Coordinates of C-alpha atoms in Angstrom, one line a residue:
M1 CA 87.9 -115.4 -132.1
G2 CA 85.8 -113.6 -132.9
K3 CA 82.9 -115.0 -131.1
L4 CA 85.2 -115.9 -128.2
A5 CA 86.2 -111.8 -128.2
L6 CA 82.5 -110.9 -128.0
G7 CA 82.1 -113.3 -125.3
V8 CA 84.8 -112.3 -123.2
T9 CA 83.8 -108.8 -123.2
V10 CA 79.9 -109.6 -122.7
G11 CA 81.6 -111.1 -120.1
L12 CA 84.0 -108.0 -118.4
A13 CA 80.5 -106.2 -118.9
V14 CA 78.5 -108.4 -116.9
V15 CA 81.6 -108.6 -114.0
S16 CA 81.4 -104.6 -113.8
C17 CA 78.2 -104.5 -113.5
T18 CA 78.5 -106.7 -110.1
I19 CA 81.1 -104.8 -109.4
A20 CA 79.8 -101.2 -110.0
G21 CA 75.9 -102.7 -108.9
I22 CA 78.4 -103.8 -104.9
L23 CA 80.1 -100.0 -104.5
V24 CA 77.2 -98.3 -105.7
N25 CA 74.8 -100.9 -102.8
R26 CA 78.2 -100.3 -100.4
T27 CA 78.5 -96.5 -101.1
A28 CA 74.5 -96.2 -100.2
R29 CA 74.7 -98.5 -97.5
R30 CA 77.1 -96.3 -96.2
R31 CA 75.1 -92.7 -97.0
R32 CA 71.9 -94.6 -94.4
K33 CA 74.8 -95.6 -91.6
W34 CA 75.5 -91.9 -91.9
S35 CA 72.4 -90.6 -91.8
R36 CA 70.9 -93.0 -89.1
V37 CA 74.1 -91.6 -87.2
V38 CA 72.7 -87.3 -88.5
R39 CA 69.4 -88.0 -87.2
V40 CA 71.4 -89.6 -83.7
L41 CA 72.8 -85.7 -83.9
K42 CA 69.9 -83.5 -84.6
E43 CA 67.4 -85.2 -82.3
F44 CA 69.9 -84.9 -79.7
E45 CA 70.2 -81.1 -80.2
E46 CA 66.4 -80.2 -80.2
G47 CA 66.9 -82.2 -77.4
C48 CA 68.9 -79.8 -75.6
S49 CA 67.9 -77.0 -77.0
T50 CA 67.6 -73.9 -75.2
S51 CA 66.0 -71.4 -76.7
I52 CA 66.2 -67.8 -74.7
G53 CA 62.0 -67.9 -73.9
R54 CA 63.6 -71.3 -72.7
L55 CA 66.5 -69.7 -69.9
R56 CA 63.9 -67.6 -69.4
Q57 CA 61.5 -70.0 -68.1
V58 CA 64.0 -71.8 -65.9
V59 CA 65.0 -68.7 -64.3
D60 CA 61.0 -67.8 -63.4
G61 CA 61.2 -71.9 -61.3
M62 CA 64.1 -71.4 -60.2
T63 CA 62.8 -68.2 -58.0
V64 CA 59.3 -69.9 -57.3
E65 CA 61.3 -72.3 -55.6
M66 CA 63.5 -70.0 -54.2
H67 CA 60.7 -68.2 -52.1
A68 CA 59.3 -72.2 -51.7
G69 CA 62.3 -74.0 -49.7
L70 CA 62.6 -69.9 -47.3
A71 CA 58.5 -70.6 -46.6
S72 CA 59.4 -74.0 -45.4
D73 CA 62.0 -77.2 -44.9
G74 CA 61.0 -79.6 -47.8
G75 CA 58.6 -77.1 -49.6
S76 CA 60.9 -77.1 -52.6
K77 CA 63.9 -79.6 -54.2
L78 CA 66.2 -77.1 -53.0
K79 CA 67.1 -76.8 -49.7
M80 CA 67.3 -73.7 -48.8
L81 CA 69.8 -73.8 -45.6
L82 CA 69.9 -71.3 -43.0
T83 CA 73.5 -70.6 -42.7
F84 CA 73.9 -68.3 -40.2
V85 CA 76.6 -66.1 -41.7
E86 CA 75.4 -62.5 -41.7
N87 CA 79.1 -61.2 -41.4
L88 CA 80.2 -61.1 -43.9
P89 CA 83.8 -59.2 -44.3
T90 CA 84.0 -55.6 -44.6
G91 CA 88.2 -55.4 -45.5
N92 CA 89.0 -53.3 -42.1
E93 CA 89.6 -57.2 -40.5
R94 CA 93.5 -57.1 -38.9
G95 CA 95.1 -60.1 -37.5
I96 CA 96.4 -63.6 -38.0
Y97 CA 93.4 -66.1 -38.7
Y98 CA 93.2 -70.1 -39.7
G99 CA 91.7 -72.1 -41.9
L100 CA 90.7 -75.9 -42.4
D101 CA 89.2 -76.7 -46.2
L102 CA 87.8 -81.1 -45.7
G103 CA 86.1 -81.1 -49.1
G104 CA 87.4 -84.5 -50.4
T105 CA 90.1 -86.8 -49.9
N106 CA 92.6 -83.7 -49.6
F107 CA 92.6 -81.4 -46.9
R108 CA 94.3 -78.0 -46.7
V109 CA 95.2 -76.5 -43.2
L110 CA 96.1 -71.7 -44.5
R111 CA 97.0 -69.3 -42.7
V112 CA 95.7 -65.7 -43.6
Q113 CA 97.5 -62.5 -42.3
L114 CA 94.2 -59.4 -42.9
E115 CA 96.3 -55.4 -42.9
G116 CA 93.1 -53.5 -41.8
R117 CA 92.7 -52.3 -45.6
R118 CA 91.5 -54.5 -48.4
S119 CA 94.2 -55.5 -51.4
P120 CA 93.7 -57.5 -54.3
T121 CA 95.3 -60.5 -52.4
L122 CA 95.3 -61.8 -49.8
K123 CA 98.4 -62.5 -47.6
H124 CA 98.5 -65.7 -46.9
Q125 CA 100.2 -70.1 -46.5
V126 CA 98.3 -72.9 -48.2
E127 CA 99.4 -76.7 -46.7
R128 CA 97.8 -79.5 -48.8
Q129 CA 97.4 -83.2 -47.8
P130 CA 95.6 -86.0 -48.8
V131 CA 93.3 -87.5 -45.9
P132 CA 94.9 -91.5 -45.7
Q133 CA 92.2 -94.2 -47.6
Q134 CA 91.7 -95.5 -44.1
L135 CA 90.5 -92.6 -42.2
M136 CA 87.7 -92.6 -44.4
T137 CA 86.3 -94.8 -43.4
G138 CA 87.3 -95.7 -39.6
S139 CA 86.4 -93.7 -36.6
S140 CA 86.0 -89.7 -36.4
E141 CA 87.7 -89.6 -33.5
E142 CA 90.7 -90.9 -35.6
L143 CA 89.3 -88.6 -38.3
F144 CA 89.3 -85.8 -36.3
D145 CA 93.1 -86.2 -34.5
F146 CA 94.7 -87.0 -37.6
I147 CA 93.8 -83.1 -38.8
A148 CA 94.7 -81.8 -36.0
S149 CA 97.5 -83.3 -35.9
A150 CA 98.6 -82.3 -39.3
L151 CA 97.4 -78.1 -38.2
E152 CA 99.2 -78.5 -35.1
H153 CA 103.1 -79.1 -37.4
F154 CA 101.5 -76.6 -40.0
V155 CA 101.1 -74.2 -36.9
S156 CA 104.5 -75.2 -35.6
Q157 CA 106.3 -74.3 -38.7
E158 CA 104.6 -70.7 -38.9
S159 CA 107.4 -67.9 -40.5
N160 CA 109.0 -64.5 -38.6
D161 CA 106.8 -63.4 -41.8
F162 CA 102.9 -64.0 -39.8
E163 CA 103.1 -62.6 -36.6
S164 CA 100.7 -62.3 -33.9
P165 CA 100.0 -61.1 -29.7
D166 CA 101.0 -63.6 -27.6
D167 CA 98.1 -63.2 -25.8
Q168 CA 95.5 -63.6 -29.3
R169 CA 93.0 -66.7 -29.4
Q170 CA 93.4 -68.3 -32.7
E171 CA 89.9 -68.0 -34.5
L172 CA 89.6 -71.4 -36.8
G173 CA 87.6 -71.0 -39.8
F174 CA 86.2 -74.7 -40.6
T175 CA 84.9 -75.0 -44.2
F176 CA 83.4 -78.7 -44.5
S177 CA 81.8 -80.1 -47.6
F178 CA 79.6 -82.5 -46.9
P179 CA 75.8 -82.0 -46.9
V180 CA 75.1 -80.5 -42.4
K181 CA 72.4 -79.0 -40.4
Q182 CA 73.4 -76.4 -39.1
T183 CA 72.4 -74.9 -36.0
S184 CA 74.3 -71.6 -35.4
V185 CA 77.6 -69.7 -37.3
S186 CA 80.0 -72.0 -35.9
S187 CA 78.1 -75.8 -36.0
G188 CA 76.3 -78.1 -37.3
V189 CA 75.2 -82.3 -37.6
L190 CA 76.4 -83.8 -40.5
I191 CA 73.2 -85.8 -42.2
K192 CA 75.4 -87.7 -44.1
W193 CA 78.4 -88.5 -46.0
T194 CA 79.8 -88.7 -49.3
K195 CA 82.9 -88.8 -51.6
G196 CA 83.8 -92.0 -50.4
F197 CA 84.6 -91.0 -47.4
V198 CA 82.3 -93.6 -44.3
I199 CA 82.1 -92.8 -41.1
E200 CA 79.0 -93.9 -38.8
D201 CA 80.1 -93.0 -35.2
A202 CA 80.3 -89.5 -36.5
V203 CA 76.2 -88.9 -38.4
G204 CA 74.4 -86.9 -36.4
K205 CA 77.4 -85.4 -35.0
D206 CA 78.5 -81.4 -34.4
V207 CA 81.5 -81.8 -36.3
S208 CA 82.8 -78.6 -35.1
E209 CA 82.4 -80.5 -31.6
C210 CA 84.3 -83.4 -33.0
L211 CA 86.7 -81.0 -34.2
Q212 CA 87.5 -78.9 -30.7
R213 CA 87.6 -81.7 -28.9
A214 CA 90.5 -82.7 -30.8
L215 CA 92.5 -79.7 -31.0
D216 CA 91.5 -78.7 -26.8
K217 CA 93.4 -83.1 -26.6
R218 CA 96.9 -81.4 -28.3
R219 CA 96.6 -78.4 -26.0
L220 CA 96.7 -76.4 -30.1
D221 CA 94.5 -72.5 -28.7
M222 CA 91.8 -71.9 -31.2
R223 CA 87.9 -71.8 -31.3
V224 CA 86.0 -73.5 -33.9
S225 CA 84.2 -69.7 -34.8
V226 CA 82.7 -71.0 -38.0
L227 CA 81.2 -73.2 -39.7
V228 CA 81.0 -73.5 -43.0
N229 CA 81.1 -75.3 -46.8
D230 CA 82.9 -74.3 -50.0
T231 CA 80.5 -72.1 -51.5
V232 CA 80.2 -69.8 -48.7
G233 CA 83.5 -69.3 -48.6
T234 CA 83.9 -68.3 -51.7
L235 CA 80.8 -65.7 -51.7
A236 CA 82.9 -64.6 -48.2
V237 CA 86.6 -63.9 -50.4
G238 CA 84.6 -62.0 -53.1
H239 CA 82.7 -59.6 -49.9
Y240 CA 86.0 -59.5 -48.5
H241 CA 87.2 -58.1 -52.1
D242 CA 85.0 -56.2 -52.9
E243 CA 80.9 -54.9 -51.3
D244 CA 79.6 -55.9 -54.0
T245 CA 79.4 -59.4 -53.9
V246 CA 76.1 -61.4 -53.3
A247 CA 76.4 -64.6 -54.3
A248 CA 78.7 -66.7 -55.0
V249 CA 78.3 -69.7 -57.4
I250 CA 81.1 -73.8 -57.5
I251 CA 80.9 -74.8 -61.2
G252 CA 83.2 -78.4 -60.6
T253 CA 82.8 -81.6 -60.3
G254 CA 80.0 -80.5 -58.5
T255 CA 78.1 -77.3 -58.8
N256 CA 76.4 -75.6 -56.0
A257 CA 74.5 -71.7 -54.9
C258 CA 74.8 -69.2 -51.9
Y259 CA 73.3 -65.7 -51.8
V260 CA 72.9 -62.9 -49.0
E261 CA 68.9 -62.5 -48.3
R262 CA 67.4 -60.3 -46.3
T263 CA 65.6 -62.5 -42.8
D264 CA 62.2 -61.3 -43.3
T265 CA 61.6 -63.6 -46.3
I266 CA 62.6 -66.2 -45.1
V267 CA 59.0 -66.9 -43.7
K268 CA 60.1 -70.9 -42.3
C269 CA 62.0 -68.7 -39.5
Q270 CA 59.8 -66.2 -38.6
G271 CA 60.8 -63.8 -35.7
L272 CA 64.8 -65.3 -36.6
L273 CA 66.1 -61.7 -35.8
T274 CA 70.3 -61.2 -37.3
N275 CA 71.7 -57.4 -36.0
S276 CA 72.8 -57.1 -40.0
G277 CA 68.7 -58.0 -41.5
R278 CA 70.7 -60.4 -43.4
M279 CA 71.9 -63.6 -43.5
V280 CA 73.4 -65.7 -46.8
I281 CA 71.7 -69.1 -47.6
N282 CA 72.7 -72.0 -49.7
M283 CA 70.8 -72.9 -51.9
E284 CA 72.2 -76.7 -52.6
W285 CA 70.8 -75.7 -55.9
G286 CA 72.3 -79.0 -57.6
N287 CA 68.9 -80.3 -56.3
F288 CA 67.0 -77.8 -58.1
W289 CA 64.6 -79.2 -61.4
S290 CA 62.2 -78.1 -63.4
S291 CA 60.0 -79.3 -66.2
H292 CA 61.3 -76.8 -68.3
L293 CA 64.8 -78.0 -68.4
P294 CA 65.6 -79.6 -71.6
R295 CA 65.9 -83.2 -70.6
T296 CA 66.6 -85.2 -73.2
T297 CA 66.7 -90.1 -72.6
Y298 CA 70.1 -90.1 -72.5
D299 CA 69.3 -87.7 -68.7
I300 CA 67.3 -89.6 -68.4
E301 CA 69.4 -93.3 -68.3
L302 CA 72.2 -91.7 -66.2
D303 CA 70.0 -90.1 -63.4
G304 CA 68.3 -94.1 -63.3
E305 CA 71.9 -95.9 -63.7
S306 CA 73.7 -93.7 -61.3
P307 CA 73.9 -94.7 -57.5
N308 CA 71.6 -90.8 -56.5
P309 CA 67.9 -91.6 -58.3
N310 CA 66.0 -88.4 -58.4
D311 CA 68.0 -86.6 -57.1
Q312 CA 70.8 -83.8 -57.8
G313 CA 68.4 -83.4 -61.2
F314 CA 70.7 -79.8 -61.9
E315 CA 74.1 -80.8 -60.8
K316 CA 73.9 -84.0 -63.6
M317 CA 73.3 -82.2 -66.5
I318 CA 75.6 -78.6 -65.6
S319 CA 78.1 -80.0 -63.2
G320 CA 81.7 -82.4 -64.5
M321 CA 80.9 -84.9 -63.0
Y322 CA 78.5 -86.0 -65.9
L323 CA 78.9 -83.9 -68.8
G324 CA 81.6 -86.4 -69.9
D325 CA 79.9 -88.9 -69.6
I326 CA 76.3 -87.9 -71.6
V327 CA 79.2 -87.7 -74.2
R328 CA 79.8 -91.4 -73.8
R329 CA 76.0 -91.7 -74.0
V330 CA 75.4 -89.6 -77.5
I331 CA 78.2 -91.9 -79.3
L332 CA 77.7 -95.5 -78.3
R333 CA 74.6 -94.7 -79.7
M334 CA 75.4 -93.2 -82.6
A335 CA 78.4 -96.2 -82.5
R336 CA 75.4 -98.7 -82.3
E337 CA 73.6 -97.3 -85.1
S338 CA 76.1 -97.6 -87.7
D339 CA 80.6 -98.6 -87.6
I340 CA 80.7 -95.0 -88.1
F341 CA 84.5 -95.9 -84.9
G342 CA 84.8 -99.3 -86.3
G343 CA 83.7 -102.4 -84.5
V344 CA 82.5 -103.7 -81.6
N345 CA 85.3 -102.8 -79.7
V346 CA 84.6 -99.9 -79.7
V347 CA 81.0 -99.7 -78.8
S348 CA 82.2 -102.9 -75.2
S349 CA 84.8 -99.1 -74.8
L350 CA 81.7 -97.2 -74.4
S351 CA 79.8 -98.4 -72.6
I352 CA 82.6 -97.7 -69.4
P353 CA 80.6 -95.5 -67.7
F354 CA 82.4 -92.4 -66.9
I355 CA 85.1 -93.4 -69.3
L356 CA 84.9 -90.5 -71.2
R357 CA 85.6 -87.1 -68.8
T358 CA 84.8 -84.3 -68.6
P359 CA 88.4 -83.0 -68.8
M360 CA 88.7 -85.2 -71.7
M361 CA 86.0 -84.2 -73.9
A362 CA 86.6 -80.0 -72.8
A363 CA 90.2 -81.4 -74.8
M364 CA 88.0 -82.4 -77.9
H365 CA 86.0 -79.5 -77.9
E366 CA 88.4 -77.0 -77.8
D367 CA 90.9 -78.4 -80.1
D368 CA 91.5 -76.1 -82.9
T369 CA 94.3 -77.4 -85.4
P370 CA 92.6 -77.9 -88.2
D371 CA 93.0 -82.1 -89.2
L372 CA 91.7 -82.1 -85.4
R373 CA 94.1 -84.2 -83.8
E374 CA 93.7 -84.0 -80.1
V375 CA 90.2 -85.1 -80.8
A376 CA 92.2 -88.7 -82.5
R377 CA 94.5 -89.0 -79.8
V378 CA 91.7 -88.8 -77.0
L379 CA 89.6 -91.4 -79.1
K380 CA 92.3 -93.8 -78.9
E381 CA 94.0 -93.4 -75.5
T382 CA 90.0 -93.9 -74.4
L383 CA 88.2 -95.8 -76.9
Q384 CA 91.7 -97.8 -78.8
V385 CA 90.7 -96.4 -82.4
S386 CA 92.9 -95.6 -84.3
E387 CA 91.5 -94.4 -86.9
V388 CA 88.8 -92.7 -87.1
P389 CA 87.7 -89.6 -90.4
L390 CA 87.5 -86.1 -90.0
K391 CA 83.7 -86.1 -90.5
V392 CA 83.5 -88.4 -87.1
R393 CA 86.0 -86.0 -84.9
K394 CA 83.9 -82.6 -86.5
L395 CA 80.7 -84.9 -85.1
V396 CA 82.6 -85.8 -82.2
V397 CA 83.4 -82.1 -81.7
R398 CA 79.3 -81.1 -82.4
V399 CA 78.1 -83.4 -79.9
C400 CA 80.5 -81.6 -77.1
D401 CA 79.6 -78.8 -78.5
V402 CA 75.9 -79.6 -77.8
V403 CA 76.8 -80.8 -74.2
T404 CA 78.7 -77.7 -72.9
R405 CA 76.4 -75.2 -74.6
R406 CA 73.3 -76.5 -72.7
A407 CA 75.5 -76.9 -69.7
A408 CA 77.1 -73.5 -69.4
R409 CA 73.3 -71.7 -70.7
L410 CA 70.9 -73.6 -67.7
A411 CA 74.2 -72.2 -65.3
A412 CA 73.4 -68.5 -66.5
A413 CA 69.7 -68.8 -65.9
G414 CA 70.1 -70.9 -62.4
I415 CA 73.0 -67.4 -61.9
V416 CA 70.2 -65.3 -63.7
G417 CA 66.8 -66.9 -61.2
I418 CA 68.9 -65.5 -57.9
L419 CA 69.9 -62.2 -59.2
K420 CA 65.8 -62.2 -60.1
K421 CA 64.9 -63.3 -56.9
I422 CA 67.0 -60.6 -55.1
G423 CA 65.8 -57.1 -56.7
R424 CA 69.5 -57.1 -59.0
D425 CA 67.9 -58.6 -62.3
G426 CA 66.8 -55.3 -63.1
S427 CA 63.0 -56.5 -63.9
G428 CA 62.0 -53.6 -61.3
G429 CA 63.3 -51.6 -63.5
I430 CA 61.1 -50.5 -66.1
A431 CA 59.3 -46.9 -66.5
G432 CA 58.0 -45.6 -69.8
G433 CA 59.0 -48.9 -71.8
R434 CA 62.5 -48.3 -70.7
R435 CA 64.0 -49.6 -68.4
K436 CA 65.6 -47.5 -64.9
T437 CA 69.3 -48.4 -65.6
R438 CA 70.1 -45.6 -62.9
Q439 CA 68.5 -47.4 -60.4
M440 CA 70.1 -50.2 -61.6
R441 CA 72.8 -51.6 -58.9
R442 CA 76.8 -52.7 -59.3
T443 CA 76.3 -56.8 -58.7
V444 CA 79.0 -59.0 -58.2
V445 CA 79.2 -62.9 -58.4
A446 CA 81.6 -64.5 -57.5
I447 CA 82.5 -68.0 -59.3
E448 CA 85.1 -71.1 -58.3
G449 CA 85.8 -74.6 -59.8
S450 CA 87.2 -76.2 -62.7
L451 CA 84.2 -76.1 -64.8
Y452 CA 84.4 -72.5 -64.8
S453 CA 88.2 -71.9 -64.8
D454 CA 89.7 -74.4 -67.2
Y455 CA 87.1 -74.5 -69.5
S456 CA 87.0 -71.4 -71.8
M457 CA 83.8 -72.9 -73.7
Y458 CA 82.1 -73.7 -70.9
R459 CA 82.5 -70.3 -69.6
D460 CA 82.1 -67.9 -72.5
Y461 CA 79.0 -69.1 -73.1
L462 CA 77.3 -68.8 -69.5
H463 CA 78.9 -65.5 -69.8
E464 CA 77.2 -64.7 -73.5
A465 CA 73.8 -66.8 -72.1
V466 CA 73.8 -64.1 -68.7
V467 CA 73.7 -61.2 -71.2
E468 CA 71.1 -62.7 -74.0
I469 CA 68.5 -63.4 -70.7
L470 CA 69.4 -60.1 -69.2
G471 CA 69.9 -57.6 -72.3
E472 CA 72.9 -56.0 -72.9
E473 CA 71.9 -52.2 -70.8
V474 CA 70.9 -54.9 -67.5
A475 CA 74.1 -57.3 -67.7
R476 CA 77.1 -54.1 -67.7
Y477 CA 75.9 -53.6 -64.1
V478 CA 76.8 -57.5 -63.2
I479 CA 80.1 -58.8 -62.6
L480 CA 81.1 -62.7 -62.1
R481 CA 84.6 -62.7 -61.2
L482 CA 86.4 -65.5 -60.9
S483 CA 87.3 -66.9 -57.6
E484 CA 90.3 -69.1 -56.8
D485 CA 91.2 -71.3 -53.5
G486 CA 87.9 -69.2 -52.1
S487 CA 86.5 -72.4 -49.8
G488 CA 89.6 -72.1 -47.5
I489 CA 90.8 -69.1 -47.0
G490 CA 86.5 -67.6 -47.1
A491 CA 86.8 -69.7 -43.8
A492 CA 89.6 -67.8 -42.3
V493 CA 88.3 -64.6 -43.4
L494 CA 84.6 -64.7 -42.3
A495 CA 86.3 -66.3 -38.6
A496 CA 88.4 -62.9 -38.5
S497 CA 84.4 -61.2 -39.7
N498 CA 82.8 -63.2 -36.3
A499 CA 85.5 -61.7 -34.2
A500 CA 85.3 -58.7 -35.3
S501 CA 81.7 -58.7 -34.2
K502 CA 81.8 -59.3 -30.8

C-alpha cells in the first residue's frame, strides 16, 4: 500500500505539473496575443498623431493650396471655385422667397418670409420629398418636371401667414449640391453626377435652365435667380443672422467649406470686378492634400478600395462617410492578430466594407455606462458577437477615440487655414512680442452637418484644437456657430439679397 500510495502521489504530481504547464502556456499565449493587439493600437495612435506642430503645418498647407487654387485652375488640389455670389444678406431684405434644395436622394422645398430686420429665427415652411429611384437614372426633363410639380403643389398650399404682393414675381434660390462649373450667380453647367444619380443627358447642361424650363411649362411665375451649393447656402444664412460670418463649413457625411474672398486676390480671374469687391469662394476642400496629414496604412487601404482612389483625401480622414470604416479596419487587424473577438465569423463580418457606420462608432465612443453596454450592443448587432470582455470593449472605445480626435483636429486645422488666408488668425497682430488683440476682429464660422451637430466628442475635440492652434487670446474672437437647415433656407435668402441689389 505504501508503494501504491507513493505511485499515486507521484502520478498526481505529474498530472498537476502537466495541467499547470498547460495553464501557464495558455496564459503566456493570451498575453502574447494581447500584446500584439496593444501593439496594433499603439502603432495606430502614433500614426494618427496630431501634435500642435503638425496641425500648424496643416494650417500652412491649407493656406498655400488656397493661394495656388486662386492663382490658376488646376494649380491646386483645392478647386477654389468662383460662385459669383457677392451680395450676401444684410438683414434688411423683405418679402417672400422660395428655395429648392437638391442634395441627394431627398429634396426640400422651402418658403421664407423676410421682415426687413435681423432676427434670431426666420419664418419659414419646409416640405421634404424623396426622389423616386427611377428619376435618378432617367432623363433630365423627367427629374426637373418632378421637382417643378412638387414646387407647384407647395405654392398652391400657401397659408395666409405668408402673403406677398400679387404683382411680385417670385424669386427662387436653387441649392444644387453636385459638381457644377458656375458661370454666373444664377447659372452653372453640371460636370458630373454623384450620390447615386446617373442622368447622362443632364451632364454639360445648365441646371438652372433645365429647372426654369420646367417651371415655365407649368406657368409658374418664378425665376431661378440664384444657384448655389449647400456650403454657400449655410454661409448666407449665417451672414443674415450675423454680419461677421465670413466662412461656412459642412461636416457631415461629406465635407466642404466656403468663405468670403477679396476679388483682387483671385489671380486666375484678373479683371473680374464686383461692386462689393468680394466674392464667395467654394473651396471643395474635401480634396485637400498635404504631406503633413497623418496618413496610416488603414487610410491608404481605404482610399485604394474606394470608388475614387487618390481623390477626396481630406474628406476621407475627417467626414462621416469614412470614420466608421477606419475603425472597422483597425479592429479587423486586431481580430486577425488575436481571437479577442472570438472566431472566424467575426473576422468575416469585419471584412465587410462600411458594415460599421459612423453613427454606430459615435454611439460606442460616447458610451458612458460603467460596463460599456452600448459598445456590447453595437458589437452584437453588427458583428453577431454575444460576449465581449470589458477590456476589449475599452479597447474598441480607444480606437474610436483615436479616429475621432484625429478627424476633428484636422478639421480644426482646415478652419484655421481659412482664417489665416483672410487675416483673421491673429498672425498679423504681433508687436513687441505680444499680440495686438485690439486689432483682432470678431469672426464667425457657420458649421452645418450631422457629424458636428450630433457627435459631441467630435465637436469638443474640434473646438479644443482651434483654441490650441490660435491660442486663447485670439480664439476668443472666433465663434464657431452651429447652423441648421442653412443650405436650403440660404438659397432663398440669397435670392432675396440678389433681388435687393438690382
